[in-house]
Coordinates of C-alpha atoms and ligand atoms in Angstrom, one line a residue:
X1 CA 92.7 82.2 90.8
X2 CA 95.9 82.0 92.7
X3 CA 97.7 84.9 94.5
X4 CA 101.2 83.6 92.9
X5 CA 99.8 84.5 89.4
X6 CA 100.5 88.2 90.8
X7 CA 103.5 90.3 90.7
X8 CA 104.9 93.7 90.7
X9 CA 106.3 95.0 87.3
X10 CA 108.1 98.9 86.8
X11 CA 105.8 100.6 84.2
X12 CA 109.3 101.8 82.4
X13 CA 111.3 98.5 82.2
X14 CA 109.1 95.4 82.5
X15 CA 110.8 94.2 85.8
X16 CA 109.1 91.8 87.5
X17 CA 109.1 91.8 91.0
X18 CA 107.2 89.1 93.9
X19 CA 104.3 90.7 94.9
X20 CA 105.5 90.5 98.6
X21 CA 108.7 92.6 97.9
X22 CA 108.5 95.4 99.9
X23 CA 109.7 98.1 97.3
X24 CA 107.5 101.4 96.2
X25 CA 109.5 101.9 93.0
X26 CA 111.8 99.9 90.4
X27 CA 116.0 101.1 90.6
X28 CA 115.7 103.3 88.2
X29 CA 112.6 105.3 90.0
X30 CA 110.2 104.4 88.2
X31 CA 106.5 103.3 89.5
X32 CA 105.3 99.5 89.6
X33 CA 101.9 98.1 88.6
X34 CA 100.5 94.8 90.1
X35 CA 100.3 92.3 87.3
X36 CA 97.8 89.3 86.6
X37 CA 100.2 86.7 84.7
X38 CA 97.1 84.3 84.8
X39 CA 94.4 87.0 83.5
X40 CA 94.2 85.3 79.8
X41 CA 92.6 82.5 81.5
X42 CA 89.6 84.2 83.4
X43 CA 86.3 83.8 81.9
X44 CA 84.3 86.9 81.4
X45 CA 81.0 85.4 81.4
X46 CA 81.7 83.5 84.8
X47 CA 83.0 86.5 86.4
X48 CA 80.5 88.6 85.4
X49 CA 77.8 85.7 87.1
X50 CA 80.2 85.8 90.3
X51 CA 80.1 89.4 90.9
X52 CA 76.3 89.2 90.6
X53 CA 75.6 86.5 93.0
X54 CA 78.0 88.5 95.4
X55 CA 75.5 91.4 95.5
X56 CA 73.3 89.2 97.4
X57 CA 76.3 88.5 100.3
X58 CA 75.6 91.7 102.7
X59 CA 78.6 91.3 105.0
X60 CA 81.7 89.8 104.6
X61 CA 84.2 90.8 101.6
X62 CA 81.6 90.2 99.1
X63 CA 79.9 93.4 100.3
X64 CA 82.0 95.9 99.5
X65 CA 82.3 97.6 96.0
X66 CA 86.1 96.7 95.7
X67 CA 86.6 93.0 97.7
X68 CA 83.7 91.6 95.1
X69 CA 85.8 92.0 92.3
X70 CA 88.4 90.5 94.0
X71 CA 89.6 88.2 91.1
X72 CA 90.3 91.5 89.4
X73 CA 91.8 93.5 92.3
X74 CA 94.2 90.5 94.6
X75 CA 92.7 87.5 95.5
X76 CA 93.8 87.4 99.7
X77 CA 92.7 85.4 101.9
X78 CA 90.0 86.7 104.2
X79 CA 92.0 87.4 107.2
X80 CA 94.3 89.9 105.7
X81 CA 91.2 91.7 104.3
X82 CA 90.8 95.0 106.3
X83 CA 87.4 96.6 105.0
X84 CA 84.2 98.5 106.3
X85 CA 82.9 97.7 103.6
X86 CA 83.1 100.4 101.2
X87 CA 82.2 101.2 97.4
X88 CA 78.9 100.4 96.7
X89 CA 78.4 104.0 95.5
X90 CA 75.3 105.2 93.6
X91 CA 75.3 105.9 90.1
X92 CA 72.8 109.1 89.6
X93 CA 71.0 109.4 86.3
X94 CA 71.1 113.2 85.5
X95 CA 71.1 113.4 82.2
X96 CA 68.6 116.5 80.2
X97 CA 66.7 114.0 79.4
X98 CA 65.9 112.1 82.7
X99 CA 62.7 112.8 84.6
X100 CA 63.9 114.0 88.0
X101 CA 64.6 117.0 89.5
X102 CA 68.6 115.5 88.6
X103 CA 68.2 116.9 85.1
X104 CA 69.4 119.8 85.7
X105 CA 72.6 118.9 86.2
X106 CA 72.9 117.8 82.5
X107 CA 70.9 120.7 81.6
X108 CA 73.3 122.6 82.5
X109 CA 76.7 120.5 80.8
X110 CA 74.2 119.9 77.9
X111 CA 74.2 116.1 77.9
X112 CA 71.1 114.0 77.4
X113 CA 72.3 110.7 79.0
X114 CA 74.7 111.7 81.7
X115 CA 75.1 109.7 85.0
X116 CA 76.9 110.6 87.9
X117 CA 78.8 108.2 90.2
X118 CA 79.3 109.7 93.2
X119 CA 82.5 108.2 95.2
X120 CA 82.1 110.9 98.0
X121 CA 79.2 108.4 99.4
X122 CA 82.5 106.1 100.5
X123 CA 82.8 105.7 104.5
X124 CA 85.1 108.9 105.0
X125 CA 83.5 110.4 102.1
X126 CA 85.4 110.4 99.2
X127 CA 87.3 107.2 96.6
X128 CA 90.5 107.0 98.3
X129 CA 88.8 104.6 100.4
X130 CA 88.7 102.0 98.0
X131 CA 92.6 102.4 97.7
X132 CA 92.9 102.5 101.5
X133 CA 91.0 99.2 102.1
X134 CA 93.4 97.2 99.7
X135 CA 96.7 99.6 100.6
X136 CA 96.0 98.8 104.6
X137 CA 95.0 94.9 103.9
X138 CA 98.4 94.3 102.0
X139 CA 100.1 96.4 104.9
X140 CA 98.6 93.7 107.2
X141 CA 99.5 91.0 104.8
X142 CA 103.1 92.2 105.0
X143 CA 103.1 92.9 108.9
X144 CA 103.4 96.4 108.7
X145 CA 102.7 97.9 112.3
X146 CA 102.8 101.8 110.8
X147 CA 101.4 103.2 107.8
X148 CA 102.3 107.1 106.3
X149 CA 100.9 109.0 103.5
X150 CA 101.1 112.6 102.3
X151 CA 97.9 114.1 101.1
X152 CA 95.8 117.3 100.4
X153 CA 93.5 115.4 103.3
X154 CA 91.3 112.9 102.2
X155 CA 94.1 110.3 101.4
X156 CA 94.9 111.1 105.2
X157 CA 91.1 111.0 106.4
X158 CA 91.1 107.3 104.3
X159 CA 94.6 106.0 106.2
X160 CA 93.6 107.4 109.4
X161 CA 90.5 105.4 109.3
X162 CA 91.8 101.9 107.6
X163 CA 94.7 102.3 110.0
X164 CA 92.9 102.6 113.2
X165 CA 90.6 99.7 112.3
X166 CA 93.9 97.6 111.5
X167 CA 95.2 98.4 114.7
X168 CA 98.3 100.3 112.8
X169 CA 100.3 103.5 114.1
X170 CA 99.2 106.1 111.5
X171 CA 101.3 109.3 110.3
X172 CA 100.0 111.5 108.0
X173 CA 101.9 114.7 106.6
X174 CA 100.1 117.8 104.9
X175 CA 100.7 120.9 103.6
X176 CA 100.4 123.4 106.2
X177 CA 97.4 125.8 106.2
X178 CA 96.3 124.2 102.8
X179 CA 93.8 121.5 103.6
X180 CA 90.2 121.8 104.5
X181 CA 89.1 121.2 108.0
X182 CA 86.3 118.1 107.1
X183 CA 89.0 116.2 106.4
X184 CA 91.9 117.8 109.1
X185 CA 89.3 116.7 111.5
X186 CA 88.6 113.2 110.4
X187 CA 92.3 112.5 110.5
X188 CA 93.4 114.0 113.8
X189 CA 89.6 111.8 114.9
X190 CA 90.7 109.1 113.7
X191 CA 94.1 109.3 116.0
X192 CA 96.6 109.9 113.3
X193 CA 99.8 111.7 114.2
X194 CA 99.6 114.7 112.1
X195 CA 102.3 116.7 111.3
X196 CA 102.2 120.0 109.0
X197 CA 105.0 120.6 106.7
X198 CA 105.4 124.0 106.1
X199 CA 105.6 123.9 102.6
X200 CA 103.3 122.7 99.8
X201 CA 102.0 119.1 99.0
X202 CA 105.0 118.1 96.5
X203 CA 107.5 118.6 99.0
X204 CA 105.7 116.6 101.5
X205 CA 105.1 113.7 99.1
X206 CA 108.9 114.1 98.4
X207 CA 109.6 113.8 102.3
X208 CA 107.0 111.0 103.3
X209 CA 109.0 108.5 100.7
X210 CA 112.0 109.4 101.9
X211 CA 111.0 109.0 106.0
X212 CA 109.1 105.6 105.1
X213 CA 112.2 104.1 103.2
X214 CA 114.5 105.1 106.1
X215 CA 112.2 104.2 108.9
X216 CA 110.2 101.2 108.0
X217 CA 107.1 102.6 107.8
X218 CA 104.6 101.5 104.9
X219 CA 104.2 104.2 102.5
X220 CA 100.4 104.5 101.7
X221 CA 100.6 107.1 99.0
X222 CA 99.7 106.4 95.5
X223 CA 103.2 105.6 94.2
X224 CA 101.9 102.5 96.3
X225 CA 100.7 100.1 93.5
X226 CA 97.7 98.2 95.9
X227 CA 96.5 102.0 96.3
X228 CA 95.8 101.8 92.3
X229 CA 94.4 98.1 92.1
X230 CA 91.5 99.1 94.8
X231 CA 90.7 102.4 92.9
X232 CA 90.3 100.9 89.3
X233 CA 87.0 99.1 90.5
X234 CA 85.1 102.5 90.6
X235 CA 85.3 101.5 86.7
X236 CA 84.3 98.1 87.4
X237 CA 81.5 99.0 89.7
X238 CA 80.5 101.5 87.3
X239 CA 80.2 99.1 84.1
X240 CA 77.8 96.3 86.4
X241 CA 75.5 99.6 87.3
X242 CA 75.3 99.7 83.9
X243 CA 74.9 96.6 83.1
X244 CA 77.9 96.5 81.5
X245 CA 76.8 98.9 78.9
X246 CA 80.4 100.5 77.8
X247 CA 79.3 104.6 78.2
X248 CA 81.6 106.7 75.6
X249 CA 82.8 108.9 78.3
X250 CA 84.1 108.3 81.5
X251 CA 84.7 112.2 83.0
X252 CA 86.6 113.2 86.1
X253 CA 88.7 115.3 88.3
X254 CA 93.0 115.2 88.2
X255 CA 95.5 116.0 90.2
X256 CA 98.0 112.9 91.4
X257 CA 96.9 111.5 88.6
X258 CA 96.2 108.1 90.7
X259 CA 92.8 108.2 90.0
X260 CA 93.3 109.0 86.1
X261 CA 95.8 106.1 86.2
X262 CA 93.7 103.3 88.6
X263 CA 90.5 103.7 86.1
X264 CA 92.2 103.4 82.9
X265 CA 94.1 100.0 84.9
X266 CA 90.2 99.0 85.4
X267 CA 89.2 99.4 81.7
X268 CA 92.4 97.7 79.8
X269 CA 91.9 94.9 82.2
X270 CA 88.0 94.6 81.4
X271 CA 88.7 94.7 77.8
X272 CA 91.4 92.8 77.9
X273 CA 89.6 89.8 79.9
X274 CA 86.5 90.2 77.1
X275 CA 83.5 91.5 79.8
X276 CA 83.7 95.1 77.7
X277 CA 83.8 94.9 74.3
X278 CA 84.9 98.5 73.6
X279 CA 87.1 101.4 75.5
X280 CA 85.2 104.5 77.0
X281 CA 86.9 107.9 75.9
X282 CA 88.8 109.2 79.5
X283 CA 88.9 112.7 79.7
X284 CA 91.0 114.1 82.7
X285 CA 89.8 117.9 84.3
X286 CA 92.4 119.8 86.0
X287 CA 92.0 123.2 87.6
X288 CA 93.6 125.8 85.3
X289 CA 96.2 127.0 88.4
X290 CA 97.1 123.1 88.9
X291 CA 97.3 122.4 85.5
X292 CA 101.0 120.2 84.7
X293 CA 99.0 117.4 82.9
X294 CA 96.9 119.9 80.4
X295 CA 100.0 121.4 79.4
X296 CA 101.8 118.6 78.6
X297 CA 98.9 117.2 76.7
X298 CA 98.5 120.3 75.0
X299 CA 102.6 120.3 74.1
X300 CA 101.6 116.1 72.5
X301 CA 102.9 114.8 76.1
X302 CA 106.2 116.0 76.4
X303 CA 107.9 115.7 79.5
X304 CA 105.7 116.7 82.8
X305 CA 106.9 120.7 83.5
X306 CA 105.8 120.8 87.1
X307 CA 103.9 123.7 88.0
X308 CA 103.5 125.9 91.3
X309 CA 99.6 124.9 92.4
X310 CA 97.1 126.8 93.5
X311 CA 93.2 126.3 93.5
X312 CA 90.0 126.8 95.6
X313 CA 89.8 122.7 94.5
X314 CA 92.6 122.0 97.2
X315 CA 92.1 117.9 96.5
X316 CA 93.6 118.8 92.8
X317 CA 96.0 121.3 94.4
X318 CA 99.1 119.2 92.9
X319 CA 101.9 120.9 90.8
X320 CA 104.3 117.6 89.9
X321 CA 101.5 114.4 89.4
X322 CA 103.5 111.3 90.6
X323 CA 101.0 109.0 88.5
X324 CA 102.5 111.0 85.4
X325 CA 103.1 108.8 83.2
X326 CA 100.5 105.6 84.3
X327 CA 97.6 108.6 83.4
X328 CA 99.6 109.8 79.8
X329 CA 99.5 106.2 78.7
X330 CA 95.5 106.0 79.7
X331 CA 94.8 109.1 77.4
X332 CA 96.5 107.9 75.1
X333 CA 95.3 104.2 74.7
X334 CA 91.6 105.6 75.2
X335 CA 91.4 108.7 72.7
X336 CA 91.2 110.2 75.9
X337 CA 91.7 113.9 76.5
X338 CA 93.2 115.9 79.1
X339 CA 90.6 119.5 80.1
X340 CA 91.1 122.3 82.5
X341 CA 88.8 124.9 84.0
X342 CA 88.7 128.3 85.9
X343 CA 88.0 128.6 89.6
X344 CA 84.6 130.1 88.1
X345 CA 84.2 127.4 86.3
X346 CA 84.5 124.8 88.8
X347 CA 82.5 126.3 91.7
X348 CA 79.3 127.2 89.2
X349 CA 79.5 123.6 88.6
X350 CA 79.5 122.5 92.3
X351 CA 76.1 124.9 92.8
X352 CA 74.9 123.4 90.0
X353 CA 75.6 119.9 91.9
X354 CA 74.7 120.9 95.5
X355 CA 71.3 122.7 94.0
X356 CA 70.0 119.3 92.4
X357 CA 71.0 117.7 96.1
X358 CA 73.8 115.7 95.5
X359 CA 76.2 117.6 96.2
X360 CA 80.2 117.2 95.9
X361 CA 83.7 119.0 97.0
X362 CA 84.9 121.5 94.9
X363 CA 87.9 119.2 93.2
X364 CA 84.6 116.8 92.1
X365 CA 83.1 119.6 90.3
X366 CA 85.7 120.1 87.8
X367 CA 83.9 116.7 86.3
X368 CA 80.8 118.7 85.2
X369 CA 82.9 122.0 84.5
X370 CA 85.2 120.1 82.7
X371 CA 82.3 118.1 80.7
X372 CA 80.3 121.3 79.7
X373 CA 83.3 122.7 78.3
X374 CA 84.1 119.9 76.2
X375 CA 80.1 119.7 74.7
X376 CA 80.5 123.2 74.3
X377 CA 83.8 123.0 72.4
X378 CA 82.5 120.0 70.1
X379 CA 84.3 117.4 71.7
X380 CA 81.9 115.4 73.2
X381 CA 78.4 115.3 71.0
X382 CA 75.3 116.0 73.4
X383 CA 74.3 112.6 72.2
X384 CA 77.0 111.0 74.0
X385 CA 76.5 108.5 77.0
X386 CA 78.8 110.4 79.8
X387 CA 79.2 109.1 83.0
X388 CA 81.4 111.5 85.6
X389 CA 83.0 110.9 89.0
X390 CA 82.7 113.1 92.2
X391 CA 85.0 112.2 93.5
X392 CA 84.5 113.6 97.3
X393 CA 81.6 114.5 99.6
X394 CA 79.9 118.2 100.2
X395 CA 80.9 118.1 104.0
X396 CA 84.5 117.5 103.1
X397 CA 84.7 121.4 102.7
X398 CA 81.7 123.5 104.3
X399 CA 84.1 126.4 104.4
X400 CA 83.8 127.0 100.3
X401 CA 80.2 126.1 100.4
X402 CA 79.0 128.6 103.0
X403 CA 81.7 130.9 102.0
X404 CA 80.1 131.0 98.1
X405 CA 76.7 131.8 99.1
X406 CA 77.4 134.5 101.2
X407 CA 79.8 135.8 98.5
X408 CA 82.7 135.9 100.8
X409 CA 84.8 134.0 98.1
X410 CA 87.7 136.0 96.7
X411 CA 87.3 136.2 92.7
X412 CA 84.3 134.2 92.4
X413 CA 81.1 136.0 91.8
X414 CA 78.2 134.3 93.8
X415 CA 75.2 134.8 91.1
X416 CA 73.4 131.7 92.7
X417 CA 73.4 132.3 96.6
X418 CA 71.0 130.6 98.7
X419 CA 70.9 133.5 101.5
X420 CA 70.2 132.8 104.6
X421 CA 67.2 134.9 106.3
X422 CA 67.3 136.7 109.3
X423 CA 63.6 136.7 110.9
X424 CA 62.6 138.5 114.6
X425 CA 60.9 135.7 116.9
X426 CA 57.5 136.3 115.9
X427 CA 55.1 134.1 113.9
X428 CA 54.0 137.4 111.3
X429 CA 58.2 137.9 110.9
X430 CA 58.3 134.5 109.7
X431 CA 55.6 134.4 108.2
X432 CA 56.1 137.5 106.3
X433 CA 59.8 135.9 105.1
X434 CA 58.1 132.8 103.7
X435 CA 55.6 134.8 101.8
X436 CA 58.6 136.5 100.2
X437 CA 60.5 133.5 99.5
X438 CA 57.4 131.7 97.8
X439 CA 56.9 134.5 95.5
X440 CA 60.7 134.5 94.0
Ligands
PLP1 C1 92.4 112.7 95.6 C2 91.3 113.4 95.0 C3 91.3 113.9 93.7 C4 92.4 113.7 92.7 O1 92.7 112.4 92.4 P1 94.2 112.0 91.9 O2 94.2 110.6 91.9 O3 95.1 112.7 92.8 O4 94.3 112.6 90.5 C5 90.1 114.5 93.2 N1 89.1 114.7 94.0 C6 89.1 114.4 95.3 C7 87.9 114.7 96.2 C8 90.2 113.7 95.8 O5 90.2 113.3 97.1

């Protein structure tokens, strides 16, 4: 495995590019991808024995979910590793017909065998993480002394963090008034310079590409190809959890369409080397006010109409996808399908979720809003093997949650609040509220 087998190539014309060019895009605009010119030659059933022995390693690269698939992801050199670790991510069985209090999550989508991978249990709580460690480690490799993104917040909770640990100056633009405050106040925590555009998230993606090229600044966004190559092991993570056991469904949230793109990467590449022997369906949930990827899929892919976004789900809160056309090409090659779902929708699902104590964001809860839909509309058989991605931790927004269960959340109805009782200081008060909670 040697680092010069690797290279950048634009997804539109095929050209290549060393993989130390500093360049975000090909001439003509269009993204790159990291290539593997020597991937013909790895040998699945080696690999697979290597990423087994390294669960054993608990520090060091081979501890983290993304670094121990390193032949997969870029083969650095230890030094220019920066990494907590992070991955390692559980993989919840919920499915109807499991035999923990779990089942009622897929109860509720009506899936038997339906697992639940739950990226939100990252370091800063959600998968951009595992694009963060291998964005930051090639901005070290490269000698970048300042790192920017633009983000809806937990891409700028992820560079914060990797940046400070790197030693790296770390900018991080957002949308003003439109990001929730778990992850406002791990960036601003972390020491990131924060600055608020007053406009929406498109506009500050447009403006943090155009102040990184003109300033020398390393753009962490996910135009930045590394970003994808870290966040296509949640699929290879996934598959050794299951044994690599290929599930016919592989559900989750979109709004970038990074994630979308980065997972589908992971699959080809596993098929492609021989350790799966078939591709899981990918279906892609957006919110139905964020929704420029349904409605392209719905017009057979035409060209991406972007959208004016808006959604409780403010991680999917995107109107013009950058990963456009990396995620149409994933549907496409997997049978995938491309889903979107109500506010309504999207929060039941999160109760749902937070009720069986897992708990996830709101943008992570379009996965099971998104699944149930698609059982219920024929498209994926109860039968199936499912397994969906929450993408992002309860705490990230404790606004919504508290919000839904006092029923202060305009246009949602709260039909499942937990309330919270009021009791005087005395032990008959208390006891008095217990005996009425017991008896519901
Ligand atoms: C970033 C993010 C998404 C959306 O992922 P994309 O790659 O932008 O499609 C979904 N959920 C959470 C919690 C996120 O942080």
């Amino acid at each position: 495995m040697n680092l010069a087998d690797f290279a950048l190539r634009s997804i539109t014309s095929g050209t290549i590019y060393p993989l130390d060019e500093l360049r975000y895009r090909d001439d003509d605009g269009s993204l790159l991808e990291v290539i593997n010119r020597s991937m013909a030659s790895l040998n699945p059933d080696k690999l697979k024995k290597t990423f087994t022995q390294r669960l054993q390693n608990m520090s060091g690269p081979d501890a983290s979910g993304v670094w121990r698939y390193r032949e997969l992801v870029l083969p650095l050199p230890d030094h220019q590793i920066v990494t907590k670790p992070e991955g390692n991510t559980n993989l919840y069985a919920v499915g109807a017909d499991e035999r923990s209090g779990y089942r009622r999550i897929g109860s509720y989508a009506g899936i038997h065998e339906l697992y639940l991978k739950h990226e939100g249990e990252n370091p800063t709580g959600s998968f951009k993480d595992r694009g963060m460690t291998t964005g930051t480690s090639i901005a070290t490799r490269l000698g970048a002394t300042a790192v920017a993104c633009a983000s809806t917040g937990n891409t700028s909770a992820a560079l914060a963090s990797y940046g400070a640990q790197a030693g790296m100056k770390t900018f991080v633009f957002i949308p003003d008034g439109k990001i929730s405050w778990g992850k406002l106040s791990q960036a601003i925590a972390y020491g990131a310079c924060t600055i608020k555009i007053k406009g929406d998230f498109d506009q500050a993606m447009k403006l943090v590409e155009e102040v990184c090229t003109t300033m020398n600044i390393y753009l962490l966004n996910s135009v930045n190809p590394f970003r994808i190559e870290g966040q296509k092991t949640i699929a290879v993570e996934l598959l050794q959890q299951l044994d690599w056991k290929v599930p016919d469904w592989i559900v989750l949230p979109a709004g970038n369409l990074g994630n979308t793109s980065a997972i589908g990467k992971g699959l080809r590449e596993l098929y492609e080397i021989g350790i799966i022997d078939r591709l899981p369906r990918i279906a892609s949930i957006q919110a139905s006010g964020a929704n420029p990827f349904y409605q392209s899929y719905q017009a057979g892919f035409q060209d991406l109409s972007p959208v004016s976004a808006e959604t409780i789900a403010t991680a999917i809160r995107i109107g013009n996808p950058v990963s456009f056309l990396k995620a149409k090409q994933v549907i496409e090659e997997t049978n995938g399908v491309v889903e979107h779902v109500t506010e309504q929708e999207i929060i039941d699902a999160k109760v749902q979720i937070d009720a069986a104590g897992i708990g996830c964001e709101p943008a992570s809860a379009a996965t099971i809003a998104g699944a149930k839909k698609l059982v219920s509309d024929g498209v994926i058989p109860p039968s199936d093997r499912v397994v969906g991605i929450l993408t992002g931790h309860l705490l990230k927004d404790p606004d919504t949650t508290i919000k839904y269960h006092t029923a202060e959340l305009d246009g949602i109805q709260s039909e499942h609040a937990t309330k919270i009782i009021a009791a005087e200081p005395t032990l008959a008060a208390v006891q008095n509220s217990i005996e009425q909670a017991l008896s519901n």
